[in-house]
Amino acid sequence: MAGGDSAARGLLLGMILGAYQGLDALPEYWLQNLVAGKEIMDLLSRLLRPVGWLNGRSGSKSGRG
């Protein structure tokens, strides 16, 4: 991975913020332009719905977004 420690810190921070804020924190057009967007959303749905973490588009378990 190019970038060393900075890249690793960015990756970690992105995972933490994504888990905290959920999918609703992302602009809709980012999600619409993903090449494998439908497949990603299908996988998220299959993974998160059984534990009650997916309501609508949001991937946040806290309901914040």
mmCIF file of N, CA, C and O in Angstrom:
data_model
loop_
_atom_site.group_PDB
_atom_site.id
_atom_site.type_symbol
_atom_site.label_atom_id
_atom_site.label_comp_id
_atom_site.label_asym_id
_atom_site.label_seq_id
_atom_site.Cartn_x
_atom_site.Cartn_y
_atom_site.Cartn_z
ATOM 1 N N MET A 1 0.850 -1.172 0.000
ATOM 2 C CA MET A 1 0.000 0.000 0.000
ATOM 3 C C MET A 1 0.893 1.231 0.000
ATOM 4 O O MET A 1 1.727 1.400 0.873
ATOM 5 N N ALA A 2 0.717 2.085 -0.982
ATOM 6 C CA ALA A 2 1.491 3.323 -1.058
ATOM 7 C C ALA A 2 1.004 4.297 0.000
ATOM 8 O O ALA A 2 -0.173 4.358 0.313
ATOM 9 N N GLY A 3 1.895 5.045 0.556
ATOM 10 C CA GLY A 3 1.501 6.055 1.535
ATOM 11 C C GLY A 3 1.872 5.708 2.960
ATOM 12 O O GLY A 3 1.855 6.560 3.828
ATOM 13 N N GLY A 4 2.172 4.472 3.211
ATOM 14 C CA GLY A 4 2.636 4.071 4.535
ATOM 15 C C GLY A 4 1.639 4.347 5.647
ATOM 16 O O GLY A 4 0.466 4.035 5.536
ATOM 17 N N ASP A 5 2.136 4.942 6.731
ATOM 18 C CA ASP A 5 1.315 5.175 7.916
ATOM 19 C C ASP A 5 0.111 6.066 7.637
ATOM 20 O O ASP A 5 -0.967 5.856 8.188
ATOM 21 N N SER A 6 0.275 7.069 6.792
ATOM 22 C CA SER A 6 -0.846 7.966 6.494
ATOM 23 C C SER A 6 -1.999 7.211 5.845
ATOM 24 O O SER A 6 -3.163 7.445 6.163
ATOM 25 N N ALA A 7 -1.697 6.319 4.925
ATOM 26 C CA ALA A 7 -2.738 5.538 4.259
ATOM 27 C C ALA A 7 -3.441 4.628 5.261
ATOM 28 O O ALA A 7 -4.675 4.498 5.236
ATOM 29 N N ALA A 8 -2.687 4.010 6.138
ATOM 30 C CA ALA A 8 -3.274 3.109 7.137
ATOM 31 C C ALA A 8 -4.164 3.893 8.099
ATOM 32 O O ALA A 8 -5.254 3.433 8.461
ATOM 33 N N ARG A 9 -3.733 5.073 8.503
ATOM 34 C CA ARG A 9 -4.553 5.905 9.400
ATOM 35 C C ARG A 9 -5.830 6.347 8.705
ATOM 36 O O ARG A 9 -6.903 6.370 9.309
ATOM 37 N N GLY A 10 -5.730 6.717 7.428
ATOM 38 C CA GLY A 10 -6.918 7.115 6.672
ATOM 39 C C GLY A 10 -7.908 5.972 6.528
ATOM 40 O O GLY A 10 -9.122 6.161 6.646
ATOM 41 N N LEU A 11 -7.404 4.785 6.284
ATOM 42 C CA LEU A 11 -8.245 3.606 6.171
ATOM 43 C C LEU A 11 -8.982 3.339 7.480
ATOM 44 O O LEU A 11 -10.192 3.121 7.503
ATOM 45 N N LEU A 12 -8.252 3.383 8.585
ATOM 46 C CA LEU A 12 -8.846 3.143 9.899
ATOM 47 C C LEU A 12 -9.893 4.198 10.236
ATOM 48 O O LEU A 12 -10.998 3.868 10.682
ATOM 49 N N LEU A 13 -9.568 5.460 10.007
ATOM 50 C CA LEU A 13 -10.508 6.532 10.301
ATOM 51 C C LEU A 13 -11.769 6.404 9.438
ATOM 52 O O LEU A 13 -12.887 6.600 9.925
ATOM 53 N N GLY A 14 -11.590 6.057 8.164
ATOM 54 C CA GLY A 14 -12.737 5.864 7.289
ATOM 55 C C GLY A 14 -13.654 4.753 7.769
ATOM 56 O O GLY A 14 -14.883 4.879 7.722
ATOM 57 N N MET A 15 -13.074 3.662 8.249
ATOM 58 C CA MET A 15 -13.890 2.552 8.763
ATOM 59 C C MET A 15 -14.662 2.968 10.015
ATOM 60 O O MET A 15 -15.847 2.648 10.160
ATOM 61 N N ILE A 16 -13.996 3.675 10.912
ATOM 62 C CA ILE A 16 -14.645 4.101 12.159
ATOM 63 C C ILE A 16 -15.774 5.084 11.862
ATOM 64 O O ILE A 16 -16.893 4.943 12.368
ATOM 65 N N LEU A 17 -15.486 6.102 11.042
ATOM 66 C CA LEU A 17 -16.518 7.087 10.718
ATOM 67 C C LEU A 17 -17.666 6.466 9.931
ATOM 68 O O LEU A 17 -18.831 6.815 10.140
ATOM 69 N N GLY A 18 -17.348 5.547 9.042
ATOM 70 C CA GLY A 18 -18.400 4.870 8.294
ATOM 71 C C GLY A 18 -19.321 4.064 9.197
ATOM 72 O O GLY A 18 -20.538 4.088 9.038
ATOM 73 N N ALA A 19 -18.734 3.369 10.159
ATOM 74 C CA ALA A 19 -19.546 2.590 11.095
ATOM 75 C C ALA A 19 -20.383 3.507 11.976
ATOM 76 O O ALA A 19 -21.535 3.206 12.291
ATOM 77 N N TYR A 20 -19.840 4.637 12.358
ATOM 78 C CA TYR A 20 -20.540 5.575 13.243
ATOM 79 C C TYR A 20 -21.653 6.332 12.514
ATOM 80 O O TYR A 20 -22.760 6.451 13.016
ATOM 81 N N GLN A 21 -21.357 6.836 11.307
ATOM 82 C CA GLN A 21 -22.309 7.696 10.614
ATOM 83 C C GLN A 21 -23.227 6.954 9.655
ATOM 84 O O GLN A 21 -24.284 7.455 9.313
ATOM 85 N N GLY A 22 -22.839 5.791 9.195
ATOM 86 C CA GLY A 22 -23.682 5.001 8.318
ATOM 87 C C GLY A 22 -23.702 5.496 6.883
ATOM 88 O O GLY A 22 -23.070 6.486 6.527
ATOM 89 N N LEU A 23 -24.442 4.797 6.064
ATOM 90 C CA LEU A 23 -24.513 5.094 4.634
ATOM 91 C C LEU A 23 -25.162 6.434 4.329
ATOM 92 O O LEU A 23 -24.864 7.060 3.317
ATOM 93 N N ASP A 24 -26.056 6.895 5.184
ATOM 94 C CA ASP A 24 -26.739 8.155 4.915
ATOM 95 C C ASP A 24 -25.799 9.351 4.962
ATOM 96 O O ASP A 24 -26.147 10.425 4.475
ATOM 97 N N ALA A 25 -24.611 9.190 5.517
ATOM 98 C CA ALA A 25 -23.638 10.277 5.552
ATOM 99 C C ALA A 25 -22.969 10.486 4.194
ATOM 100 O O ALA A 25 -22.362 11.521 3.951
ATOM 101 N N LEU A 26 -23.098 9.497 3.301
ATOM 102 C CA LEU A 26 -22.510 9.605 1.967
ATOM 103 C C LEU A 26 -23.490 10.283 1.015
ATOM 104 O O LEU A 26 -24.680 9.974 1.036
ATOM 105 N N PRO A 27 -23.010 11.172 0.162
ATOM 106 C CA PRO A 27 -23.894 11.750 -0.845
ATOM 107 C C PRO A 27 -24.442 10.653 -1.759
ATOM 108 O O PRO A 27 -23.725 9.728 -2.137
ATOM 109 N N GLU A 28 -25.710 10.755 -2.090
ATOM 110 C CA GLU A 28 -26.370 9.737 -2.917
ATOM 111 C C GLU A 28 -25.650 9.533 -4.244
ATOM 112 O O GLU A 28 -25.516 8.414 -4.721
ATOM 113 N N TYR A 29 -25.130 10.609 -4.844
ATOM 114 C CA TYR A 29 -24.482 10.457 -6.143
ATOM 115 C C TYR A 29 -23.193 9.647 -6.058
ATOM 116 O O TYR A 29 -22.775 9.055 -7.046
ATOM 117 N N TRP A 30 -22.544 9.596 -4.902
ATOM 118 C CA TRP A 30 -21.371 8.733 -4.751
ATOM 119 C C TRP A 30 -21.791 7.274 -4.895
ATOM 120 O O TRP A 30 -21.115 6.467 -5.508
ATOM 121 N N LEU A 31 -22.896 6.934 -4.249
ATOM 122 C CA LEU A 31 -23.372 5.556 -4.278
ATOM 123 C C LEU A 31 -23.910 5.184 -5.651
ATOM 124 O O LEU A 31 -23.718 4.058 -6.121
ATOM 125 N N GLN A 32 -24.568 6.120 -6.331
ATOM 126 C CA GLN A 32 -25.135 5.843 -7.647
ATOM 127 C C GLN A 32 -24.061 5.576 -8.685
ATOM 128 O O GLN A 32 -24.299 4.851 -9.643
ATOM 129 N N ASN A 33 -22.879 6.148 -8.522
ATOM 130 C CA ASN A 33 -21.819 6.010 -9.516
ATOM 131 C C ASN A 33 -20.868 4.842 -9.249
ATOM 132 O O ASN A 33 -19.901 4.674 -9.979
ATOM 133 N N LEU A 34 -21.136 4.047 -8.234
ATOM 134 C CA LEU A 34 -20.300 2.878 -7.983
ATOM 135 C C LEU A 34 -20.543 1.823 -9.053
ATOM 136 O O LEU A 34 -21.693 1.495 -9.362
ATOM 137 N N VAL A 35 -19.479 1.295 -9.606
ATOM 138 C CA VAL A 35 -19.603 0.274 -10.645
ATOM 139 C C VAL A 35 -20.327 -0.959 -10.103
ATOM 140 O O VAL A 35 -21.210 -1.509 -10.755
ATOM 141 N N ALA A 36 -19.996 -1.384 -8.910
ATOM 142 C CA ALA A 36 -20.604 -2.572 -8.304
ATOM 143 C C ALA A 36 -21.551 -2.175 -7.172
ATOM 144 O O ALA A 36 -21.730 -2.909 -6.210
ATOM 145 N N GLY A 37 -22.190 -1.011 -7.293
ATOM 146 C CA GLY A 37 -23.045 -0.489 -6.224
ATOM 147 C C GLY A 37 -24.168 -1.424 -5.820
ATOM 148 O O GLY A 37 -24.416 -1.644 -4.640
ATOM 149 N N LYS A 38 -24.867 -1.987 -6.797
ATOM 150 C CA LYS A 38 -25.979 -2.885 -6.474
ATOM 151 C C LYS A 38 -25.489 -4.120 -5.735
ATOM 152 O O LYS A 38 -26.099 -4.536 -4.745
ATOM 153 N N GLU A 39 -24.388 -4.683 -6.188
ATOM 154 C CA GLU A 39 -23.837 -5.865 -5.535
ATOM 155 C C GLU A 39 -23.393 -5.545 -4.103
ATOM 156 O O GLU A 39 -23.615 -6.336 -3.185
ATOM 157 N N ILE A 40 -22.781 -4.387 -3.913
ATOM 158 C CA ILE A 40 -22.336 -3.978 -2.577
ATOM 159 C C ILE A 40 -23.536 -3.808 -1.654
ATOM 160 O O ILE A 40 -23.542 -4.295 -0.518
ATOM 161 N N MET A 41 -24.586 -3.133 -2.131
ATOM 162 C CA MET A 41 -25.771 -2.919 -1.304
ATOM 163 C C MET A 41 -26.477 -4.236 -0.987
ATOM 164 O O MET A 41 -26.981 -4.417 0.123
ATOM 165 N N ASP A 42 -26.506 -5.155 -1.956
ATOM 166 C CA ASP A 42 -27.100 -6.475 -1.707
ATOM 167 C C ASP A 42 -26.329 -7.220 -0.614
ATOM 168 O O ASP A 42 -26.929 -7.820 0.280
ATOM 169 N N LEU A 43 -25.000 -7.178 -0.686
ATOM 170 C CA LEU A 43 -24.182 -7.837 0.336
ATOM 171 C C LEU A 43 -24.368 -7.190 1.709
ATOM 172 O O LEU A 43 -24.482 -7.888 2.719
ATOM 173 N N LEU A 44 -24.400 -5.853 1.751
ATOM 174 C CA LEU A 44 -24.626 -5.159 3.022
ATOM 175 C C LEU A 44 -25.979 -5.537 3.606
ATOM 176 O O LEU A 44 -26.103 -5.767 4.809
ATOM 177 N N SER A 45 -26.977 -5.603 2.756
ATOM 178 C CA SER A 45 -28.309 -5.965 3.215
ATOM 179 C C SER A 45 -28.321 -7.370 3.811
ATOM 180 O O SER A 45 -28.877 -7.591 4.890
ATOM 181 N N ARG A 46 -27.701 -8.302 3.115
ATOM 182 C CA ARG A 46 -27.650 -9.681 3.611
ATOM 183 C C ARG A 46 -26.861 -9.786 4.906
ATOM 184 O O ARG A 46 -27.178 -10.602 5.776
ATOM 185 N N LEU A 47 -25.848 -8.964 5.057
ATOM 186 C CA LEU A 47 -25.001 -9.015 6.250
ATOM 187 C C LEU A 47 -25.647 -8.318 7.443
ATOM 188 O O LEU A 47 -25.618 -8.830 8.560
ATOM 189 N N LEU A 48 -26.236 -7.154 7.226
ATOM 190 C CA LEU A 48 -26.682 -6.317 8.336
ATOM 191 C C LEU A 48 -28.142 -6.489 8.740
ATOM 192 O O LEU A 48 -28.492 -6.288 9.893
ATOM 193 N N ARG A 49 -29.012 -6.832 7.809
ATOM 194 C CA ARG A 49 -30.436 -6.925 8.136
ATOM 195 C C ARG A 49 -30.739 -7.954 9.232
ATOM 196 O O ARG A 49 -31.542 -7.671 10.128
ATOM 197 N N PRO A 50 -30.115 -9.139 9.232
ATOM 198 C CA PRO A 50 -30.437 -10.115 10.286
ATOM 199 C C PRO A 50 -30.142 -9.622 11.705
ATOM 200 O O PRO A 50 -30.760 -10.093 12.651
ATOM 201 N N VAL A 51 -29.230 -8.692 11.857
ATOM 202 C CA VAL A 51 -28.925 -8.187 13.200
ATOM 203 C C VAL A 51 -29.585 -6.843 13.463
ATOM 204 O O VAL A 51 -29.318 -6.204 14.471
ATOM 205 N N GLY A 52 -30.442 -6.401 12.541
ATOM 206 C CA GLY A 52 -31.209 -5.180 12.752
ATOM 207 C C GLY A 52 -30.432 -3.892 12.563
ATOM 208 O O GLY A 52 -30.828 -2.859 13.080
ATOM 209 N N TRP A 53 -29.323 -3.925 11.838
ATOM 210 C CA TRP A 53 -28.513 -2.722 11.654
ATOM 211 C C TRP A 53 -28.811 -1.987 10.366
ATOM 212 O O TRP A 53 -28.231 -0.958 10.096
ATOM 213 N N LEU A 54 -29.698 -2.513 9.541
ATOM 214 C CA LEU A 54 -29.963 -1.889 8.250
ATOM 215 C C LEU A 54 -31.435 -1.524 8.167
ATOM 216 O O LEU A 54 -32.294 -2.378 8.082
ATOM 217 N N ASN A 55 -31.706 -0.236 8.228
ATOM 218 C CA ASN A 55 -33.071 0.279 8.105
ATOM 219 C C ASN A 55 -33.083 1.214 6.914
ATOM 220 O O ASN A 55 -32.455 2.255 6.951
ATOM 221 N N GLY A 56 -33.794 0.857 5.856
ATOM 222 C CA GLY A 56 -33.763 1.675 4.654
ATOM 223 C C GLY A 56 -32.384 1.619 4.034
ATOM 224 O O GLY A 56 -31.797 0.564 3.892
ATOM 225 N N ARG A 57 -31.794 2.781 3.696
ATOM 226 C CA ARG A 57 -30.481 2.836 3.101
ATOM 227 C C ARG A 57 -29.396 2.849 4.153
ATOM 228 O O ARG A 57 -28.262 2.518 3.908
ATOM 229 N N SER A 58 -29.721 3.248 5.353
ATOM 230 C CA SER A 58 -28.716 3.472 6.388
ATOM 231 C C SER A 58 -28.072 2.187 6.851
ATOM 232 O O SER A 58 -28.729 1.205 7.107
ATOM 233 N N GLY A 59 -26.761 2.247 6.990
ATOM 234 C CA GLY A 59 -26.023 1.116 7.534
ATOM 235 C C GLY A 59 -25.667 1.336 8.987
ATOM 236 O O GLY A 59 -24.924 0.579 9.577
ATOM 237 N N SER A 60 -26.182 2.385 9.589
ATOM 238 C CA SER A 60 -25.829 2.725 10.962
ATOM 239 C C SER A 60 -26.702 1.983 11.948
ATOM 240 O O SER A 60 -27.917 1.985 11.837
ATOM 241 N N LYS A 61 -26.101 1.367 12.935
ATOM 242 C CA LYS A 61 -26.898 0.690 13.950
ATOM 243 C C LYS A 61 -27.455 1.672 14.963
ATOM 244 O O LYS A 61 -28.381 1.378 15.683
ATOM 245 N N SER A 62 -26.883 2.868 15.016
ATOM 246 C CA SER A 62 -27.310 3.836 16.023
ATOM 247 C C SER A 62 -28.517 4.637 15.583
ATOM 248 O O SER A 62 -29.104 5.336 16.395
ATOM 249 N N GLY A 63 -28.860 4.587 14.289
ATOM 250 C CA GLY A 63 -29.965 5.361 13.786
ATOM 251 C C GLY A 63 -29.611 6.812 13.531
ATOM 252 O O GLY A 63 -30.438 7.617 13.210
ATOM 253 N N ARG A 64 -28.323 7.174 13.682
ATOM 254 C CA ARG A 64 -27.896 8.557 13.469
ATOM 255 C C ARG A 64 -27.826 8.895 11.998
ATOM 256 O O ARG A 64 -27.788 10.037 11.622
ATOM 257 N N GLY A 65 -27.699 7.932 11.139
ATOM 258 C CA GLY A 65 -27.546 8.282 9.742
ATOM 259 C C GLY A 65 -27.076 7.184 8.981
ATOM 260 O O GLY A 65 -27.047 6.520 8.209
#
